[in-house]
Coordinates of C-alpha atoms in Angstrom, one line a residue:
Chain A
M27 CA -5.3 -85.3 37.0
I28 CA -8.3 -85.4 34.6
D29 CA -5.9 -84.9 31.5
N30 CA -4.0 -87.3 32.9
R31 CA -6.7 -90.3 32.9
T32 CA -8.7 -89.5 30.2
P33 CA -6.3 -90.6 27.0
A34 CA -7.4 -94.1 29.0
P35 CA -10.7 -94.8 27.6
V36 CA -9.8 -93.7 23.8
Q37 CA -6.3 -96.2 24.3
G38 CA -9.6 -98.5 25.3
R39 CA -11.8 -97.8 22.9
G40 CA -9.3 -97.6 20.1
L41 CA -8.0 -101.3 20.9
T42 CA -10.8 -102.7 21.2
M43 CA -12.1 -101.6 17.3
I44 CA -8.8 -103.0 16.1
I45 CA -9.1 -106.2 17.4
V46 CA -12.8 -106.2 16.5
V47 CA -12.0 -105.3 12.6
A48 CA -9.1 -108.1 12.7
A49 CA -12.1 -110.4 13.4
V50 CA -13.8 -109.2 11.5
L51 CA -11.5 -109.4 8.6
L52 CA -10.6 -113.2 10.1
L53 CA -14.4 -114.3 9.7
A54 CA -14.8 -112.1 6.2
A55 CA -11.5 -113.9 4.6
P56 CA -11.0 -117.2 6.8
V57 CA -7.5 -118.4 5.8
H58 CA -7.6 -121.9 3.9
A59 CA -4.1 -123.5 4.8
A60 CA -3.4 -126.5 2.2
F61 CA -2.2 -129.2 4.2
T62 CA -0.6 -131.9 2.3
A63 CA 0.4 -135.5 2.7
S64 CA 1.9 -137.8 0.4
T65 CA 3.3 -141.4 -0.5
T66 CA 5.9 -141.7 -3.4
T67 CA 6.6 -145.2 -5.1
V68 CA 9.3 -145.8 -8.1
A69 CA 8.7 -147.4 -10.6
S70 CA 12.6 -148.3 -12.9
L71 CA 12.6 -149.5 -16.4
A72 CA 15.7 -149.7 -18.5
S73 CA 15.9 -151.3 -21.6
D74 CA 18.5 -153.5 -23.2
T75 CA 21.4 -153.4 -25.6
L76 CA 21.1 -155.6 -28.6
D77 CA 24.5 -157.2 -29.4
P78 CA 26.1 -156.9 -32.1
P79 CA 27.9 -159.9 -34.1
T80 CA 31.2 -160.9 -34.0
G81 CA 33.5 -162.5 -36.1
L82 CA 32.8 -160.8 -39.1
S83 CA 34.5 -161.9 -42.2
V84 CA 34.6 -160.9 -46.0
G85 CA 36.6 -162.7 -48.8
S86 CA 36.2 -163.1 -52.8
S87 CA 36.0 -166.4 -55.1
C88 CA 35.8 -166.6 -58.6
A89 CA 35.5 -169.9 -59.1
A90 CA 33.3 -170.0 -62.0
G91 CA 31.8 -167.8 -64.5
R92 CA 32.2 -164.6 -66.6
T93 CA 30.0 -161.9 -67.4
A94 CA 30.4 -160.7 -70.9
P95 CA 32.4 -157.2 -71.8
T96 CA 30.3 -154.4 -72.3
Y97 CA 30.5 -152.0 -75.4
R98 CA 30.9 -148.7 -74.5
S99 CA 31.8 -146.4 -77.0
A100 CA 33.5 -146.5 -80.5
S101 CA 35.3 -143.3 -82.5
S102 CA 36.7 -143.6 -86.1
A103 CA 38.9 -141.5 -89.0
S104 CA 39.7 -141.5 -92.5
S105 CA 42.7 -139.8 -94.4
G106 CA 44.2 -139.5 -97.5
G107 CA 47.7 -140.8 -95.6
P108 CA 49.8 -141.5 -94.4
S109 CA 48.5 -141.5 -91.1
V110 CA 45.0 -141.2 -89.5
T111 CA 44.4 -140.0 -86.8
V112 CA 41.7 -141.2 -84.0
N113 CA 40.4 -139.4 -81.4
L114 CA 40.1 -141.4 -78.3
P115 CA 36.5 -143.4 -77.4
A116 CA 34.4 -141.0 -75.8
G117 CA 34.1 -142.3 -72.0
T118 CA 36.7 -144.7 -71.9
Q119 CA 38.0 -145.4 -68.1
A120 CA 41.1 -146.8 -67.2
G121 CA 41.3 -150.8 -68.0
D122 CA 38.9 -150.7 -70.7
V123 CA 40.4 -152.6 -73.6
L124 CA 39.9 -150.9 -77.4
V125 CA 40.2 -152.6 -80.1
A126 CA 41.1 -150.8 -83.4
M127 CA 39.7 -152.4 -86.8
A128 CA 41.9 -150.5 -89.8
I129 CA 41.5 -150.8 -93.4
G130 CA 43.9 -149.2 -96.1
M131 CA 43.6 -148.5 -99.3
S132 CA 46.4 -149.2 -102.2
N133 CA 49.3 -150.2 -101.7
P134 CA 49.3 -153.6 -98.9
G135 CA 51.4 -153.5 -95.7
E136 CA 50.8 -149.7 -95.6
I137 CA 49.1 -149.8 -91.6
T138 CA 51.6 -150.0 -89.4
F139 CA 51.5 -148.9 -85.5
T140 CA 52.7 -145.6 -84.2
N141 CA 54.1 -147.0 -80.9
S142 CA 54.6 -150.5 -79.0
T143 CA 51.4 -149.9 -76.8
W144 CA 49.0 -151.3 -79.4
N145 CA 49.2 -154.7 -79.9
L146 CA 48.9 -156.2 -83.8
L147 CA 46.0 -159.2 -84.5
H148 CA 46.3 -159.7 -87.9
Q149 CA 46.9 -158.0 -91.5
P150 CA 44.3 -159.6 -93.7
G151 CA 45.1 -158.1 -97.3
N152 CA 45.9 -158.8 -100.9
N153 CA 48.9 -157.7 -102.1
S154 CA 47.3 -158.0 -106.0
Q155 CA 44.1 -155.7 -105.4
D156 CA 45.1 -152.9 -103.1
I157 CA 43.4 -153.4 -100.1
L158 CA 44.2 -154.4 -96.0
G159 CA 42.1 -155.2 -93.0
A160 CA 44.1 -155.0 -89.1
S161 CA 43.0 -155.4 -86.1
F162 CA 44.7 -154.1 -82.7
W163 CA 43.8 -154.4 -78.9
R164 CA 45.4 -152.3 -76.2
R165 CA 44.2 -151.8 -72.6
A166 CA 43.3 -148.2 -72.0
T167 CA 45.7 -146.9 -68.7
A168 CA 44.6 -144.2 -65.9
A169 CA 46.6 -141.7 -68.3
E170 CA 45.4 -142.8 -72.1
P171 CA 46.5 -140.3 -74.8
A172 CA 43.3 -138.1 -75.6
S173 CA 44.3 -139.9 -79.5
H174 CA 45.7 -142.2 -81.4
T175 CA 47.5 -141.9 -84.8
F176 CA 47.9 -144.8 -86.8
Q177 CA 51.2 -144.9 -89.4
M178 CA 50.4 -145.9 -93.1
G179 CA 53.4 -146.2 -95.3
D180 CA 52.5 -144.6 -98.2
P181 CA 50.3 -141.7 -98.6
D182 CA 47.3 -143.8 -99.6
P183 CA 43.8 -143.7 -98.1
G184 CA 43.1 -145.6 -94.6
A185 CA 40.4 -145.2 -91.8
V186 CA 40.2 -146.3 -88.4
I187 CA 37.3 -147.3 -86.3
I188 CA 38.6 -148.0 -82.4
A189 CA 36.0 -149.7 -80.1
A190 CA 36.4 -149.1 -76.2
Y191 CA 35.2 -152.4 -73.6
S192 CA 34.6 -152.6 -70.3
A193 CA 34.6 -155.7 -68.0
V194 CA 37.3 -157.4 -70.1
D195 CA 39.1 -159.9 -68.0
S196 CA 42.4 -157.7 -66.1
V197 CA 44.5 -160.9 -67.3
T198 CA 43.5 -162.6 -70.8
A199 CA 42.1 -159.6 -72.8
V200 CA 41.6 -161.8 -76.1
D201 CA 40.4 -165.1 -75.7
A202 CA 40.8 -165.6 -79.8
S203 CA 40.9 -163.8 -83.4
A204 CA 41.5 -164.3 -87.2
G205 CA 41.7 -162.5 -90.4
Q206 CA 40.4 -163.3 -93.8
F207 CA 41.1 -162.4 -97.2
N208 CA 37.8 -162.7 -99.1
N209 CA 39.3 -162.3 -102.7
N210 CA 35.9 -160.8 -104.7
L211 CA 33.0 -162.9 -103.1
S212 CA 29.6 -161.5 -102.8
S213 CA 30.1 -161.3 -99.0
A214 CA 32.6 -160.1 -96.6
V215 CA 33.2 -162.9 -94.4
V216 CA 34.1 -162.6 -90.8
P217 CA 36.2 -166.1 -89.7
S218 CA 35.6 -168.2 -87.4
I219 CA 37.0 -168.4 -84.2
T220 CA 37.5 -170.7 -81.1
T221 CA 36.9 -169.3 -77.5
T222 CA 38.0 -171.3 -74.5
T223 CA 35.7 -169.8 -72.2
A224 CA 32.2 -168.7 -72.1
A225 CA 30.9 -165.6 -72.1
T226 CA 33.1 -163.9 -74.8
R227 CA 32.0 -160.6 -76.8
L228 CA 32.9 -161.1 -80.4
V229 CA 33.9 -157.9 -82.3
S230 CA 33.6 -157.9 -86.1
G231 CA 35.8 -155.6 -88.7
V232 CA 34.7 -155.7 -92.2
A233 CA 36.9 -153.7 -94.9
V234 CA 35.6 -153.6 -98.3
E235 CA 36.5 -152.3 -101.7
G236 CA 34.5 -150.5 -103.6
P237 CA 30.8 -149.5 -101.4
A238 CA 30.3 -146.5 -99.5
T239 CA 28.2 -148.8 -96.8
V240 CA 28.3 -151.9 -95.2
A241 CA 26.2 -153.4 -92.5
A242 CA 26.9 -155.1 -89.9
P243 CA 27.5 -159.2 -90.1
T244 CA 24.0 -161.3 -89.6
G245 CA 23.4 -161.6 -85.8
Q246 CA 25.6 -158.5 -84.7
T247 CA 25.3 -154.4 -84.2
Q248 CA 26.8 -152.2 -85.8
R249 CA 29.2 -149.7 -83.8
R250 CA 30.5 -147.7 -86.3
M251 CA 31.3 -147.8 -90.1
Q252 CA 33.6 -145.1 -91.7
T253 CA 34.2 -144.7 -95.6
V254 CA 37.2 -143.8 -97.1
S255 CA 38.3 -143.0 -100.6
G256 CA 38.2 -146.2 -102.4
G257 CA 36.6 -148.5 -99.4
V258 CA 34.4 -148.2 -96.4
L259 CA 35.0 -149.7 -93.1
G260 CA 32.4 -151.2 -90.2
L261 CA 32.9 -152.5 -86.7
A262 CA 30.1 -154.8 -85.2
D263 CA 30.1 -157.1 -82.1
E264 CA 27.9 -159.8 -80.4
S265 CA 27.7 -161.1 -77.2
F266 CA 28.9 -165.2 -77.9
A267 CA 27.9 -167.2 -74.4
T268 CA 30.0 -170.3 -75.3
V269 CA 33.2 -171.9 -75.3
G270 CA 33.8 -173.4 -78.9
A271 CA 34.0 -172.1 -82.6
S272 CA 31.8 -169.2 -83.0
G273 CA 31.2 -170.0 -87.0
T274 CA 31.7 -167.1 -89.9
R275 CA 30.1 -164.1 -89.4
S276 CA 29.1 -162.4 -93.4
V277 CA 27.9 -159.4 -94.2
S278 CA 25.8 -159.8 -98.2
L279 CA 28.2 -157.0 -100.4
G280 CA 25.2 -157.2 -103.5
S281 CA 28.2 -158.0 -105.9
N282 CA 31.7 -160.2 -105.8
R283 CA 34.2 -157.7 -104.1
Y284 CA 37.1 -157.9 -102.5
S285 CA 37.7 -157.5 -98.7
A286 CA 39.0 -158.6 -95.3
G287 CA 37.1 -159.8 -92.2
M288 CA 38.5 -159.4 -88.7
A289 CA 37.0 -161.7 -86.1
V290 CA 38.2 -161.0 -81.7
A291 CA 36.6 -162.4 -79.2
L292 CA 36.9 -160.5 -76.1
R293 CA 37.0 -162.4 -72.5
G294 CA 34.9 -161.3 -70.3
V295 CA 35.6 -161.0 -66.7
P296 CA 35.3 -163.3 -63.8
T297 CA 31.5 -163.5 -62.4
P298 CA 33.0 -162.9 -58.1
T299 CA 31.1 -164.1 -55.3
V300 CA 31.8 -162.4 -52.1
N301 CA 31.6 -164.7 -48.7
V302 CA 30.7 -163.1 -45.8
S303 CA 30.5 -165.1 -42.5
W304 CA 30.0 -163.8 -38.8
T305 CA 29.3 -165.4 -35.9
A306 CA 25.7 -164.7 -34.6
T307 CA 24.9 -162.3 -32.0
A308 CA 24.9 -163.4 -28.7
D309 CA 21.6 -162.0 -27.5
T310 CA 19.3 -164.8 -29.1
Y311 CA 16.3 -162.8 -29.3
A312 CA 17.3 -161.5 -32.2
T313 CA 15.6 -161.7 -35.6
G314 CA 18.2 -161.8 -38.1
Y315 CA 21.0 -159.2 -39.5
E316 CA 21.7 -156.4 -41.6
L317 CA 23.7 -156.6 -44.6
V318 CA 25.1 -153.5 -46.3
R319 CA 27.1 -153.4 -49.1
T320 CA 28.6 -150.1 -50.1
G321 CA 30.8 -149.1 -53.0
G322 CA 29.8 -148.8 -56.2
A323 CA 25.7 -148.7 -55.4
T324 CA 24.6 -149.1 -51.7
V325 CA 22.9 -152.6 -52.0
T326 CA 20.9 -153.4 -48.2
T327 CA 20.0 -157.1 -47.6
A328 CA 17.9 -158.6 -44.8
I329 CA 18.9 -161.5 -43.5
S330 CA 16.3 -163.8 -41.7
G331 CA 16.9 -166.0 -38.4
R332 CA 19.5 -165.5 -35.6
N333 CA 21.2 -168.7 -36.7
T334 CA 21.8 -167.8 -40.0
V335 CA 25.7 -166.7 -40.4
A336 CA 26.9 -166.5 -43.7
A337 CA 25.6 -164.9 -47.0
S338 CA 27.2 -164.8 -50.2
D339 CA 26.8 -161.8 -52.3
T340 CA 27.3 -162.9 -56.4
A341 CA 26.1 -159.1 -57.9
V342 CA 29.1 -157.4 -57.8
S343 CA 31.9 -156.1 -60.2
S344 CA 35.1 -157.9 -60.6
A345 CA 38.4 -156.2 -59.6
T346 CA 36.4 -153.9 -57.3
S347 CA 37.1 -152.8 -53.6
Y348 CA 33.1 -153.2 -51.7
T349 CA 32.5 -153.0 -47.5
Y350 CA 30.5 -155.0 -46.0
T351 CA 28.4 -153.7 -42.9
L352 CA 27.1 -155.6 -40.2
R353 CA 24.1 -155.2 -37.8
S354 CA 22.0 -157.5 -35.5
V355 CA 18.5 -157.2 -36.1
Y356 CA 15.3 -157.3 -33.9
G357 CA 12.4 -156.2 -34.7
S358 CA 13.0 -151.8 -35.5
W359 CA 16.3 -152.4 -33.0
K360 CA 19.6 -153.0 -35.1
S361 CA 22.7 -153.1 -33.2
T362 CA 26.3 -151.3 -33.6
A363 CA 27.8 -152.5 -36.7
V364 CA 30.9 -154.4 -37.7
A365 CA 32.4 -153.9 -41.2
G366 CA 34.7 -155.9 -43.2
A367 CA 36.2 -154.4 -46.8
V368 CA 36.8 -156.8 -50.0
T369 CA 38.8 -156.6 -53.3
T370 CA 37.0 -159.2 -55.9
C371 CA 39.0 -160.6 -57.7
Chain B
M5 CA -17.3 -95.5 33.9
R6 CA -13.9 -95.6 33.2
M7 CA -13.1 -99.0 34.5
A8 CA -16.3 -100.4 33.1
R9 CA -15.0 -99.4 30.1
T10 CA -12.3 -101.1 30.4
R11 CA -13.8 -104.6 31.6
C12 CA -16.2 -103.9 28.4
G13 CA -12.6 -104.1 25.8
R14 CA -10.7 -106.7 27.8
A15 CA -14.7 -109.1 27.4
A16 CA -14.3 -107.9 23.3
V17 CA -10.9 -108.6 22.9
A18 CA -11.2 -112.0 24.6
A19 CA -14.5 -112.8 22.6
V20 CA -12.4 -111.9 19.4
A21 CA -9.7 -114.3 20.2
F22 CA -11.5 -117.2 20.8
V23 CA -13.5 -116.9 17.6
A24 CA -10.1 -116.4 15.9
V25 CA -9.0 -119.6 17.2
V26 CA -11.9 -121.2 16.6
H27 CA -11.9 -120.1 13.4
L28 CA -8.2 -121.0 12.8
V29 CA -9.2 -124.3 13.9
S30 CA -12.5 -125.0 11.5
F31 CA -11.0 -123.3 8.7
S32 CA -7.4 -124.4 8.5
S33 CA -6.2 -128.3 8.8
A34 CA -2.8 -128.3 9.6
A35 CA -1.5 -131.4 11.2
W36 CA -0.5 -130.3 14.1
T37 CA -0.8 -131.1 17.7
A38 CA -3.7 -130.3 19.8
N39 CA -2.6 -126.7 21.0
A40 CA -5.2 -125.0 23.5
V41 CA -5.0 -121.1 23.8
N42 CA -8.2 -120.6 26.6
S43 CA -9.1 -123.2 29.1
G44 CA -12.0 -124.8 28.8
N45 CA -11.9 -124.6 25.1
A46 CA -10.7 -128.2 23.6
L47 CA -9.2 -128.3 19.9
T48 CA -9.3 -131.0 17.5
T49 CA -6.3 -132.6 15.6
G50 CA -6.5 -132.6 11.4
T51 CA -4.4 -134.8 9.5
V52 CA -3.6 -135.3 5.5
T53 CA -2.2 -138.6 5.2
V54 CA -1.6 -141.3 1.9
A55 CA -0.4 -144.6 2.2
S56 CA -0.3 -147.4 -0.7
T57 CA 0.8 -151.0 -0.9
A58 CA 3.5 -150.0 -3.7
G59 CA 6.2 -149.2 -0.8
T60 CA 9.4 -148.0 -2.6
N61 CA 9.4 -149.8 -5.5
L62 CA 6.2 -149.9 -7.9
F63 CA 8.6 -152.0 -10.5
T64 CA 11.7 -152.8 -11.4
V65 CA 12.4 -153.9 -14.8
T66 CA 15.9 -154.6 -16.8
G67 CA 17.3 -155.5 -20.2
A68 CA 13.4 -154.4 -21.7
R69 CA 13.1 -154.7 -25.4
P70 CA 10.4 -154.2 -27.4
D71 CA 7.6 -156.8 -27.9
A72 CA 7.0 -158.5 -30.4
A73 CA 3.8 -157.4 -32.0
A74 CA 2.0 -155.2 -30.4
T75 CA 2.5 -151.2 -31.2
T76 CA -0.1 -150.2 -28.4
L77 CA -0.6 -150.8 -24.9
S78 CA -4.2 -153.2 -24.2
P79 CA -4.7 -154.0 -20.4
P80 CA -7.3 -156.4 -19.5
G81 CA -10.6 -155.2 -18.6
V82 CA -10.0 -157.6 -15.2
G83 CA -6.4 -158.9 -14.0
G84 CA -3.2 -157.9 -15.1
I85 CA -1.0 -158.5 -18.4
T86 CA 1.6 -161.0 -17.9
T87 CA 5.2 -159.2 -17.4
T88 CA 7.5 -159.9 -19.9
V89 CA 11.0 -158.3 -20.9
S90 CA 8.2 -155.7 -23.4
T91 CA 5.7 -155.4 -21.1
G92 CA 4.0 -155.6 -17.5
S93 CA 1.2 -154.8 -14.9
T94 CA 1.8 -154.0 -11.2
C95 CA -1.6 -153.4 -9.0
V96 CA -1.6 -150.9 -5.9
K97 CA -4.0 -150.2 -3.0
V98 CA -3.8 -146.5 -1.7
T99 CA -5.6 -145.2 1.5
Y100 CA -6.7 -142.3 2.5
G101 CA -5.5 -142.0 6.4
G102 CA -5.8 -138.1 6.9
S103 CA -9.0 -137.3 9.1
L104 CA -10.1 -134.2 6.9
P105 CA -11.9 -134.8 3.9
A106 CA -9.2 -134.4 1.1
T107 CA -8.5 -134.3 -2.7
V108 CA -5.6 -137.1 -3.9
R109 CA -4.4 -136.9 -7.1
L110 CA -1.6 -138.4 -9.0
Y111 CA 1.5 -137.0 -10.7
A112 CA 5.1 -138.7 -11.7
T113 CA 8.3 -136.8 -11.9
L114 CA 10.7 -138.5 -14.2
S115 CA 14.6 -138.6 -14.4
N116 CA 15.3 -139.8 -17.9
T117 CA 18.6 -141.4 -19.3
G118 CA 19.4 -142.1 -22.7
A119 CA 21.0 -140.7 -26.0
D120 CA 17.7 -139.5 -27.7
G121 CA 16.3 -138.5 -24.4
G122 CA 15.5 -141.7 -22.0
L123 CA 13.5 -144.2 -22.3
G124 CA 10.4 -142.7 -20.9
G125 CA 9.4 -140.8 -25.0
H126 CA 9.7 -145.1 -25.7
L127 CA 7.7 -146.6 -23.4
L128 CA 3.7 -146.4 -23.3
F129 CA 1.8 -146.4 -20.5
A130 CA -1.3 -146.9 -18.6
I131 CA -3.0 -146.1 -15.2
D132 CA -6.5 -147.0 -14.5
T133 CA -8.3 -147.7 -11.2
G134 CA -10.6 -149.9 -10.5
T135 CA -11.6 -153.0 -7.9
V136 CA -9.4 -155.7 -6.5
S137 CA -11.9 -158.5 -5.5
S138 CA -9.2 -160.0 -3.1
G139 CA -5.4 -161.1 -3.0
T140 CA -3.2 -158.1 -3.7
G141 CA -2.0 -158.4 -6.9
C142 CA -3.6 -157.4 -10.2
T143 CA -5.0 -161.2 -10.5
N144 CA -8.5 -159.7 -9.6
F145 CA -8.4 -156.7 -10.3
T146 CA -11.1 -155.2 -12.1
S147 CA -11.1 -151.8 -14.1
T148 CA -13.2 -148.9 -13.3
G149 CA -11.9 -146.0 -15.8
Y150 CA -8.4 -145.1 -17.5
L151 CA -6.8 -142.3 -15.9
Y152 CA -4.3 -142.3 -18.4
G153 CA -3.9 -143.9 -21.7
A154 CA -7.1 -145.0 -22.5
A155 CA -5.9 -145.6 -26.1
G156 CA -2.9 -147.7 -25.8
N157 CA -0.9 -144.9 -27.1
L158 CA 0.6 -142.7 -24.9
Y159 CA 4.2 -142.2 -23.5
L160 CA 5.4 -142.7 -20.2
N161 CA 7.1 -138.8 -20.5
G162 CA 2.8 -137.9 -20.6
V163 CA 2.0 -138.2 -17.1
P164 CA 1.5 -135.0 -15.6
G165 CA 4.4 -134.0 -13.8
S166 CA 2.3 -131.5 -10.6
Y167 CA -0.6 -131.8 -8.4
A168 CA -2.0 -128.9 -10.5
G169 CA -2.2 -131.1 -13.3
G170 CA -2.6 -134.6 -11.8
L171 CA -4.7 -137.5 -12.2
G172 CA -7.6 -136.9 -10.0
G173 CA -10.8 -138.4 -9.9
W174 CA -10.7 -138.7 -5.7
T175 CA -12.3 -136.1 -4.9
N176 CA -13.7 -135.8 -0.7
A177 CA -11.1 -138.5 0.4
V178 CA -12.4 -139.8 3.7
Q179 CA -10.4 -141.4 6.3
N180 CA -9.9 -145.2 5.1
D181 CA -10.9 -144.6 1.8
T182 CA -8.8 -146.9 -0.5
R183 CA -8.7 -147.0 -4.9
W184 CA -7.0 -149.3 -6.5
Y185 CA -4.7 -148.7 -9.5
R186 CA -3.0 -150.5 -12.5
F187 CA -0.3 -149.0 -13.7
S188 CA 0.9 -150.5 -17.2
W189 CA 3.7 -150.6 -19.6
L190 CA 4.7 -152.0 -23.0
L191 CA 7.7 -151.2 -25.3
P192 CA 6.1 -151.2 -28.5
A193 CA 7.1 -153.3 -31.5
N194 CA 7.8 -150.2 -33.2
A195 CA 10.0 -148.3 -30.8
A196 CA 12.8 -147.0 -32.3
S197 CA 16.5 -148.5 -32.1
A198 CA 17.8 -145.5 -29.7
A199 CA 15.7 -146.8 -27.5
Q200 CA 18.7 -149.6 -26.2
A201 CA 20.4 -148.8 -23.2
E202 CA 18.4 -146.4 -22.5
Q203 CA 16.6 -145.9 -18.9
V204 CA 13.9 -143.9 -16.5
Q205 CA 12.6 -143.9 -13.4
A206 CA 9.5 -142.7 -12.8
T207 CA 8.6 -141.6 -8.5
F208 CA 5.0 -141.9 -8.7
V209 CA 3.2 -139.3 -5.9
W210 CA -0.2 -140.0 -4.5
E211 CA -0.8 -136.4 -2.6
A212 CA -3.3 -135.4 -0.6
Q213 CA -4.8 -132.4 0.0
N214 CA -7.6 -131.3 1.9
N215 CA -10.7 -129.4 0.4

């Protein structure tokens, strides 16, 4: 009986102790449940899209004005005959115009073309004075030979200078030309020519019997001088702005000599204008446009005003392809682009 | 003797249970319903509630574009920013309705959409608190301090996203305490072109947790 009853008080005390300990723990480390509540509200923001201009049109016109051809480089050679081979001027590009000035000593009529691609302009000379000048031109091709050989009729001394010019009119390269023999004068005279367009490049060739050097005609820039046994050859040029007679150019020789003077006026390229027009962006808050020209150097132009719907570009080269890209602008925002291409005249 | 021990143990159990229940009522504050565990001991109900005048929409803006000139956000001391397609402000009154003292904090969860990460990275944002002498809008709002963007050069994306880092200053809120909040935004003049055709949805949360 006792054995059966004894455990009860022990179990009761144990349970009491457990509960007391639990209560103490609860009091010592109180539960701190974080009860929360919240309220929410939503802000929705969406930005606009700046509309691009539409209806972009890009065209080219060449109504007026030309740009004078530009000298690129020159090369020269001489020989005792019967031919002279001259390297192509450095940097020659397809489309450049090559001008050749030649001098032949001894028997006149001894300078001739080696092929039909060179165009003879003038051969001033004198049979009895053993000197001949000559002027030629041709347009460089994409497969331009590395050199050109000028054949002379006899194995006599000769020299040739070739000068390359860029930005020459693609239709009519030579606007005017002339040549004259100067019979024992103290100056080598280059004849006057009458140009029909403005902004030409006036190229002069002077072939002189006797001296070792020759200066450029007054007002011109010497591009090349080539000596030859018994004479000297010079090539010079200048930009000639006006239409009409160029007047003569001359070189003082110090004493009377026989010489030949040749003049060639290269016609400049038309000054093209690219005209760009469009329909205004539909977004009335646009402040203007950004026009970017690519092809050659990239040029960016800011155009003010949403209602400005046209622009012209005169800083372009003839016969060149360009792409124009147009965007609407509002402050730092730019729209997507519209683009158009053109090849100038 | 055994009977005396038994009675004593039962009394101890009852006492401890009562203490435990009282402890729970005193140190926890769940919004529960009244709950009696021992007849004769009444228990009170604790609540934590918060509400605002904003409703479900704080504001909705479409077709936003950069301001013509402003590159920083400058809410006025009194009133609100005139809302345009580039800027605006909205004022909200928040009421704490709980029966237990609480700390109320403000944070936001953002949902950005856009090619370069969404509009929240381009929108300047400011939140300040203040008083409103009359009315319900910002007209008579007088700022008393900024919770976010005091210098006018912080973006919406920088608003804290949780209670832990929430914008506070409202501690020991008691029932029927109110606070006015002013939310101001600006799409600045120098906002990147990439900000076009982007969106952001900001869910602002006032959360109260009992102290």
